Amino acid sequence: MGEKLIIFMDFDGTISREDVCNKMAARYAGRDWEEINRLWEEGGITTGECASRILSSMEVGAAELEAFFQAQEVDPGFSPFLDWVQKNQHLPIILSDGYDRYIKSILRGQGWEIEFYANKLYWDDAWRMESPYLDEECFKCGVCKSKIIQERSLPGYLTVYIGDGYSDFCPAASCDIVFAKNELAGYCQKEGLTYYPYRDFHDILQQLPRIVSRM
């Protein structure tokens, strides 16, 4: 396979087996976190407002939170997929509208070094978020994945996107090859975007080389 790929990947519910951000909120945030999250998914509030309201209600220390992050499971197919990516000298990049703190923790625990973009989670009298990759003309997501894809794409490389949820809608339209499940698959169907369904990274590893060979 001669084509080189830049593979952009969501994290929560894609690389991690479950949405770590939602699990964190369910365990440590106030009772209304699901309603706040629903408003965000419907576009009623921005990522920043959603995060501020949920994070400010979290009562947990850094050590307990780190232990919680370390207990999270990743897609069992991701390790062999990453091996294939690195063996073939493709470029993997994680784009997450979640938080750097748990992505760093989980990647470190697995022994993986992968470039990633995410919101910053930090403590300052309460848990707070900083969004260094925000598109200030949009505000839908804390991390503008589409803008990063535009900036990181390279001449001669095919772009691949792998995701599952609301924050993946915009970037899915920006890439040559899209793997989608859950809400992202529904969005692609609704918008007429070509995509390949998957359950886990084992599926992607089986499909992607064949797809690229036909292009």
PDB file of C-alpha atoms in Angstrom:
ATOM      1  CA  MET A   1       0.000   0.000   0.000  1.00  0.00           C
ATOM      2  CA  GLY A   2       1.771   3.114  -1.249  1.00  0.00           C
ATOM      3  CA  GLU A   3      -0.652   5.759   0.001  1.00  0.00           C
ATOM      4  CA  LYS A   4       0.309   7.591   3.167  1.00  0.00           C
ATOM      5  CA  LEU A   5      -2.424   8.414   5.645  1.00  0.00           C
ATOM      6  CA  ILE A   6      -3.064  11.001   8.317  1.00  0.00           C
ATOM      7  CA  ILE A   7      -5.487   9.279  10.665  1.00  0.00           C
ATOM      8  CA  PHE A   8      -7.530  11.640  12.830  1.00  0.00           C
ATOM      9  CA  MET A   9      -9.304   9.879  15.698  1.00  0.00           C
ATOM     10  CA  ASP A  10     -11.813  10.845  18.342  1.00  0.00           C
ATOM     11  CA  PHE A  11     -11.013   9.595  21.857  1.00  0.00           C
ATOM     12  CA  ASP A  12     -14.122   9.158  24.036  1.00  0.00           C
ATOM     13  CA  GLY A  13     -16.141   6.141  22.948  1.00  0.00           C
ATOM     14  CA  THR A  14     -13.750   5.620  20.044  1.00  0.00           C
ATOM     15  CA  ILE A  15     -10.321   4.797  21.467  1.00  0.00           C
ATOM     16  CA  SER A  16     -11.716   4.462  24.986  1.00  0.00           C
ATOM     17  CA  ARG A  17     -14.446   1.836  25.196  1.00  0.00           C
ATOM     18  CA  GLU A  18     -16.794   4.264  26.920  1.00  0.00           C
ATOM     19  CA  ASP A  19     -17.117   8.034  27.090  1.00  0.00           C
ATOM     20  CA  VAL A  20     -14.667   8.878  29.886  1.00  0.00           C
ATOM     21  CA  CYS A  21     -15.960  12.433  30.167  1.00  0.00           C
ATOM     22  CA  ASN A  22     -19.542  11.258  30.708  1.00  0.00           C
ATOM     23  CA  LYS A  23     -18.447   8.553  33.152  1.00  0.00           C
ATOM     24  CA  MET A  24     -16.503  11.156  35.133  1.00  0.00           C
ATOM     25  CA  ALA A  25     -19.555  13.421  35.243  1.00  0.00           C
ATOM     26  CA  ALA A  26     -21.862  10.553  36.211  1.00  0.00           C
ATOM     27  CA  ARG A  27     -19.656   9.647  39.166  1.00  0.00           C
ATOM     28  CA  TYR A  28     -18.558  13.034  40.469  1.00  0.00           C
ATOM     29  CA  ALA A  29     -20.818  15.822  39.119  1.00  0.00           C
ATOM     30  CA  GLY A  30     -24.228  17.073  40.205  1.00  0.00           C
ATOM     31  CA  ARG A  31     -27.446  15.268  39.383  1.00  0.00           C
ATOM     32  CA  ASP A  32     -28.360  17.544  36.483  1.00  0.00           C
ATOM     33  CA  TRP A  33     -25.249  16.765  34.422  1.00  0.00           C
ATOM     34  CA  GLU A  34     -27.184  14.644  31.899  1.00  0.00           C
ATOM     35  CA  GLU A  35     -29.627  17.457  31.195  1.00  0.00           C
ATOM     36  CA  ILE A  36     -26.724  19.875  30.746  1.00  0.00           C
ATOM     37  CA  ASN A  37     -25.007  17.420  28.387  1.00  0.00           C
ATOM     38  CA  ARG A  38     -28.237  16.931  26.418  1.00  0.00           C
ATOM     39  CA  LEU A  39     -28.502  20.681  25.893  1.00  0.00           C
ATOM     40  CA  TRP A  40     -24.955  20.674  24.511  1.00  0.00           C
ATOM     41  CA  GLU A  41     -25.631  17.760  22.150  1.00  0.00           C
ATOM     42  CA  GLU A  42     -28.693  19.600  20.833  1.00  0.00           C
ATOM     43  CA  GLY A  43     -26.643  22.743  20.250  1.00  0.00           C
ATOM     44  CA  GLY A  44     -28.440  24.693  22.967  1.00  0.00           C
ATOM     45  CA  ILE A  45     -25.259  25.587  24.854  1.00  0.00           C
ATOM     46  CA  THR A  46     -21.576  25.730  23.950  1.00  0.00           C
ATOM     47  CA  THR A  47     -18.937  23.253  25.085  1.00  0.00           C
ATOM     48  CA  GLY A  48     -17.528  25.935  27.383  1.00  0.00           C
ATOM     49  CA  GLU A  49     -20.844  26.545  29.118  1.00  0.00           C
ATOM     50  CA  CYS A  50     -21.550  22.825  29.375  1.00  0.00           C
ATOM     51  CA  ALA A  51     -18.127  22.139  30.866  1.00  0.00           C
ATOM     52  CA  SER A  52     -18.263  25.051  33.295  1.00  0.00           C
ATOM     53  CA  ARG A  53     -21.608  23.951  34.704  1.00  0.00           C
ATOM     54  CA  ILE A  54     -20.635  20.300  35.044  1.00  0.00           C
ATOM     55  CA  LEU A  55     -17.055  20.751  36.260  1.00  0.00           C
ATOM     56  CA  SER A  56     -17.972  23.299  38.919  1.00  0.00           C
ATOM     57  CA  SER A  57     -20.218  20.689  40.545  1.00  0.00           C
ATOM     58  CA  MET A  58     -17.549  17.962  40.701  1.00  0.00           C
ATOM     59  CA  GLU A  59     -16.317  17.076  44.169  1.00  0.00           C
ATOM     60  CA  VAL A  60     -13.220  14.923  43.735  1.00  0.00           C
ATOM     61  CA  GLY A  61      -9.508  15.309  44.389  1.00  0.00           C
ATOM     62  CA  ALA A  62      -6.730  14.926  41.840  1.00  0.00           C
ATOM     63  CA  ALA A  63      -5.454  11.593  43.192  1.00  0.00           C
ATOM     64  CA  GLU A  64      -8.882   9.956  43.123  1.00  0.00           C
ATOM     65  CA  LEU A  65      -9.529  11.328  39.649  1.00  0.00           C
ATOM     66  CA  GLU A  66      -6.215   9.935  38.386  1.00  0.00           C
ATOM     67  CA  ALA A  67      -7.080   6.489  39.767  1.00  0.00           C
ATOM     68  CA  PHE A  68     -10.463   6.720  38.028  1.00  0.00           C
ATOM     69  CA  PHE A  69      -8.777   7.551  34.714  1.00  0.00           C
ATOM     70  CA  GLN A  70      -6.334   4.670  35.046  1.00  0.00           C
ATOM     71  CA  ALA A  71      -9.236   2.240  35.507  1.00  0.00           C
ATOM     72  CA  GLN A  72     -10.798   3.103  32.136  1.00  0.00           C
ATOM     73  CA  GLU A  73     -10.660   0.515  29.359  1.00  0.00           C
ATOM     74  CA  VAL A  74      -9.593   1.081  25.771  1.00  0.00           C
ATOM     75  CA  ASP A  75     -10.829  -0.574  22.592  1.00  0.00           C
ATOM     76  CA  PRO A  76      -9.025  -3.953  22.489  1.00  0.00           C
ATOM     77  CA  GLY A  77      -8.456  -3.516  18.771  1.00  0.00           C
ATOM     78  CA  PHE A  78      -6.645  -0.219  19.121  1.00  0.00           C
ATOM     79  CA  SER A  79      -3.223  -1.628  20.034  1.00  0.00           C
ATOM     80  CA  PRO A  80      -2.901  -3.816  16.899  1.00  0.00           C
ATOM     81  CA  PHE A  81      -4.336  -0.969  14.825  1.00  0.00           C
ATOM     82  CA  LEU A  82      -1.705   1.433  16.184  1.00  0.00           C
ATOM     83  CA  ASP A  83       1.010  -1.157  15.485  1.00  0.00           C
ATOM     84  CA  TRP A  84      -0.143  -1.297  11.851  1.00  0.00           C
ATOM     85  CA  VAL A  85      -0.257   2.504  11.613  1.00  0.00           C
ATOM     86  CA  GLN A  86       3.280   2.893  12.927  1.00  0.00           C
ATOM     87  CA  LYS A  87       4.665  -0.022  10.886  1.00  0.00           C
ATOM     88  CA  ASN A  88       3.374   1.604   7.702  1.00  0.00           C
ATOM     89  CA  GLN A  89       4.592   5.068   8.755  1.00  0.00           C
ATOM     90  CA  HIS A  90       1.150   6.649   8.768  1.00  0.00           C
ATOM     91  CA  LEU A  91       0.477   9.608  11.066  1.00  0.00           C
ATOM     92  CA  PRO A  92      -2.029   9.132  13.940  1.00  0.00           C
ATOM     93  CA  ILE A  93      -3.532  12.214  15.606  1.00  0.00           C
ATOM     94  CA  ILE A  94      -6.154  12.248  18.371  1.00  0.00           C
ATOM     95  CA  LEU A  95      -8.746  15.038  18.217  1.00  0.00           C
ATOM     96  CA  SER A  96     -10.875  15.193  21.350  1.00  0.00           C
ATOM     97  CA  ASP A  97     -13.457  17.604  22.697  1.00  0.00           C
ATOM     98  CA  GLY A  98     -12.763  15.940  26.044  1.00  0.00           C
ATOM     99  CA  TYR A  99      -9.899  16.636  28.433  1.00  0.00           C
ATOM    100  CA  ASP A 100      -6.134  16.366  28.219  1.00  0.00           C
ATOM    101  CA  ARG A 101      -5.825  15.095  31.781  1.00  0.00           C
ATOM    102  CA  TYR A 102      -7.423  11.705  31.187  1.00  0.00           C
ATOM    103  CA  ILE A 103      -6.074  11.281  27.660  1.00  0.00           C
ATOM    104  CA  LYS A 104      -2.515  11.753  28.971  1.00  0.00           C
ATOM    105  CA  SER A 105      -3.207   9.359  31.835  1.00  0.00           C
ATOM    106  CA  ILE A 106      -4.687   6.617  29.664  1.00  0.00           C
ATOM    107  CA  LEU A 107      -2.072   6.896  26.909  1.00  0.00           C
ATOM    108  CA  ARG A 108       0.722   6.825  29.489  1.00  0.00           C
ATOM    109  CA  GLY A 109      -0.815   3.786  31.167  1.00  0.00           C
ATOM    110  CA  GLN A 110      -0.867   1.931  27.844  1.00  0.00           C
ATOM    111  CA  GLY A 111       2.653   3.012  26.893  1.00  0.00           C
ATOM    112  CA  TRP A 112       1.442   4.894  23.809  1.00  0.00           C
ATOM    113  CA  GLU A 113       2.883   8.155  22.513  1.00  0.00           C
ATOM    114  CA  ILE A 114       0.343   9.795  20.200  1.00  0.00           C
ATOM    115  CA  GLU A 115      -0.032  13.441  19.305  1.00  0.00           C
ATOM    116  CA  PHE A 116      -3.337  14.792  20.580  1.00  0.00           C
ATOM    117  CA  TYR A 117      -5.449  17.929  20.818  1.00  0.00           C
ATOM    118  CA  ALA A 118      -7.954  18.372  23.659  1.00  0.00           C
ATOM    119  CA  ASN A 119      -9.345  20.828  26.172  1.00  0.00           C
ATOM    120  CA  LYS A 120      -7.247  21.458  29.284  1.00  0.00           C
ATOM    121  CA  LEU A 121      -8.679  20.265  32.617  1.00  0.00           C
ATOM    122  CA  TYR A 122      -7.158  21.926  35.672  1.00  0.00           C
ATOM    123  CA  TRP A 123      -7.839  22.771  39.320  1.00  0.00           C
ATOM    124  CA  ASP A 124      -8.226  26.390  40.468  1.00  0.00           C
ATOM    125  CA  ASP A 125     -10.436  26.327  43.580  1.00  0.00           C
ATOM    126  CA  ALA A 126     -12.697  24.098  41.448  1.00  0.00           C
ATOM    127  CA  TRP A 127     -12.267  21.957  38.353  1.00  0.00           C
ATOM    128  CA  ARG A 128     -12.112  24.179  35.285  1.00  0.00           C
ATOM    129  CA  MET A 129     -11.566  23.957  31.535  1.00  0.00           C
ATOM    130  CA  GLU A 130      -9.398  25.924  29.142  1.00  0.00           C
ATOM    131  CA  SER A 131      -9.942  25.607  25.377  1.00  0.00           C
ATOM    132  CA  PRO A 132      -6.753  26.492  23.468  1.00  0.00           C
ATOM    133  CA  TYR A 133      -8.167  25.087  20.201  1.00  0.00           C
ATOM    134  CA  LEU A 134     -11.510  26.886  20.267  1.00  0.00           C
ATOM    135  CA  ASP A 135     -12.853  28.496  17.089  1.00  0.00           C
ATOM    136  CA  GLU A 136     -14.020  31.842  18.440  1.00  0.00           C
ATOM    137  CA  GLU A 137     -16.329  32.354  15.460  1.00  0.00           C
ATOM    138  CA  CYS A 138     -18.244  29.150  16.200  1.00  0.00           C
ATOM    139  CA  PHE A 139     -18.127  28.051  19.888  1.00  0.00           C
ATOM    140  CA  LYS A 140     -19.964  24.746  19.186  1.00  0.00           C
ATOM    141  CA  CYS A 141     -17.014  22.694  20.418  1.00  0.00           C
ATOM    142  CA  GLY A 142     -14.114  23.451  22.719  1.00  0.00           C
ATOM    143  CA  VAL A 143     -11.755  21.888  20.179  1.00  0.00           C
ATOM    144  CA  CYS A 144     -12.376  22.831  16.536  1.00  0.00           C
ATOM    145  CA  LYS A 145     -11.452  19.534  14.938  1.00  0.00           C
ATOM    146  CA  SER A 146     -12.128  20.767  11.396  1.00  0.00           C
ATOM    147  CA  LYS A 147      -9.660  23.629  11.780  1.00  0.00           C
ATOM    148  CA  ILE A 148      -6.950  21.300  13.097  1.00  0.00           C
ATOM    149  CA  ILE A 149      -7.546  18.881  10.213  1.00  0.00           C
ATOM    150  CA  GLN A 150      -7.147  21.758   7.773  1.00  0.00           C
ATOM    151  CA  GLU A 151      -3.919  22.868   9.461  1.00  0.00           C
ATOM    152  CA  ARG A 152      -2.399  19.377   9.814  1.00  0.00           C
ATOM    153  CA  SER A 153      -3.295  17.926   6.404  1.00  0.00           C
ATOM    154  CA  LEU A 154      -0.288  17.373   4.126  1.00  0.00           C
ATOM    155  CA  PRO A 155       0.073  17.253   0.327  1.00  0.00           C
ATOM    156  CA  GLY A 156       0.032  13.680  -0.959  1.00  0.00           C
ATOM    157  CA  TYR A 157      -1.566  12.229   2.182  1.00  0.00           C
ATOM    158  CA  LEU A 158      -5.081  10.820   2.384  1.00  0.00           C
ATOM    159  CA  THR A 159      -7.023  11.892   5.461  1.00  0.00           C
ATOM    160  CA  VAL A 160      -8.973   9.388   7.557  1.00  0.00           C
ATOM    161  CA  TYR A 161     -11.458  10.234  10.301  1.00  0.00           C
ATOM    162  CA  ILE A 162     -12.667   7.819  12.993  1.00  0.00           C
ATOM    163  CA  GLY A 163     -15.394   8.882  15.414  1.00  0.00           C
ATOM    164  CA  ASP A 164     -18.741   8.274  17.024  1.00  0.00           C
ATOM    165  CA  GLY A 165     -20.456  11.411  18.340  1.00  0.00           C
ATOM    166  CA  TYR A 166     -21.615  15.014  18.143  1.00  0.00           C
ATOM    167  CA  SER A 167     -18.180  16.653  18.108  1.00  0.00           C
ATOM    168  CA  ASP A 168     -17.282  14.478  15.095  1.00  0.00           C
ATOM    169  CA  PHE A 169     -20.022  15.809  12.804  1.00  0.00           C
ATOM    170  CA  CYS A 170     -18.070  18.713  11.295  1.00  0.00           C
ATOM    171  CA  PRO A 171     -14.689  16.985  10.873  1.00  0.00           C
ATOM    172  CA  ALA A 172     -16.272  13.962   9.178  1.00  0.00           C
ATOM    173  CA  ALA A 173     -17.067  16.194   6.196  1.00  0.00           C
ATOM    174  CA  SER A 174     -13.412  17.264   5.961  1.00  0.00           C
ATOM    175  CA  CYS A 175     -11.720  13.893   5.368  1.00  0.00           C
ATOM    176  CA  ASP A 176     -11.270  11.486   2.457  1.00  0.00           C
ATOM    177  CA  ILE A 177     -12.263   8.346   4.386  1.00  0.00           C
ATOM    178  CA  VAL A 178     -14.655   8.251   7.340  1.00  0.00           C
ATOM    179  CA  PHE A 179     -15.336   5.443   9.820  1.00  0.00           C
ATOM    180  CA  ALA A 180     -18.451   6.109  11.881  1.00  0.00           C
ATOM    181  CA  LYS A 181     -20.661   4.509  14.511  1.00  0.00           C
ATOM    182  CA  ASN A 182     -23.457   5.620  16.839  1.00  0.00           C
ATOM    183  CA  GLU A 183     -24.504   9.277  16.477  1.00  0.00           C
ATOM    184  CA  LEU A 184     -21.873   9.993  13.823  1.00  0.00           C
ATOM    185  CA  ALA A 185     -23.151   7.165  11.617  1.00  0.00           C
ATOM    186  CA  GLY A 186     -26.680   8.557  11.886  1.00  0.00           C
ATOM    187  CA  TYR A 187     -25.447  12.022  10.978  1.00  0.00           C
ATOM    188  CA  CYS A 188     -23.551  10.733   7.935  1.00  0.00           C
ATOM    189  CA  GLN A 189     -26.663   8.912   6.734  1.00  0.00           C
ATOM    190  CA  LYS A 190     -28.802  12.011   7.199  1.00  0.00           C
ATOM    191  CA  GLU A 191     -26.334  14.282   5.402  1.00  0.00           C
ATOM    192  CA  GLY A 192     -25.493  11.827   2.621  1.00  0.00           C
ATOM    193  CA  LEU A 193     -21.830  11.522   3.631  1.00  0.00           C
ATOM    194  CA  THR A 194     -19.985   8.386   2.557  1.00  0.00           C
ATOM    195  CA  TYR A 195     -18.779   6.420   5.567  1.00  0.00           C
ATOM    196  CA  TYR A 196     -17.741   2.937   6.632  1.00  0.00           C
ATOM    197  CA  PRO A 197     -19.474   1.473   9.689  1.00  0.00           C
ATOM    198  CA  TYR A 198     -17.382  -0.115  12.413  1.00  0.00           C
ATOM    199  CA  ARG A 199     -17.795  -1.633  15.857  1.00  0.00           C
ATOM    200  CA  ASP A 200     -14.176  -1.459  16.984  1.00  0.00           C
ATOM    201  CA  PHE A 201     -10.657  -0.992  15.677  1.00  0.00           C
ATOM    202  CA  HIS A 202     -10.439  -4.645  14.636  1.00  0.00           C
ATOM    203  CA  ASP A 203     -13.076  -3.790  12.004  1.00  0.00           C
ATOM    204  CA  ILE A 204     -11.137  -0.730  10.874  1.00  0.00           C
ATOM    205  CA  LEU A 205      -7.883  -2.680  10.589  1.00  0.00           C
ATOM    206  CA  GLN A 206      -9.623  -5.209   8.346  1.00  0.00           C
ATOM    207  CA  GLN A 207     -11.269  -2.577   6.148  1.00  0.00           C
ATOM    208  CA  LEU A 208      -8.856   0.337   5.834  1.00  0.00           C
ATOM    209  CA  PRO A 209      -6.038  -1.327   3.820  1.00  0.00           C
ATOM    210  CA  ARG A 210      -8.586  -2.639   1.304  1.00  0.00           C
ATOM    211  CA  ILE A 211     -10.317   0.730   1.003  1.00  0.00           C
ATOM    212  CA  VAL A 212      -7.048   2.556   0.377  1.00  0.00           C
ATOM    213  CA  SER A 213      -5.899  -0.023  -2.183  1.00  0.00           C
ATOM    214  CA  ARG A 214      -8.985   0.748  -4.288  1.00  0.00           C
ATOM    215  CA  MET A 215      -8.443   4.521  -4.301  1.00  0.00           C
TER     216      MET A 215
END
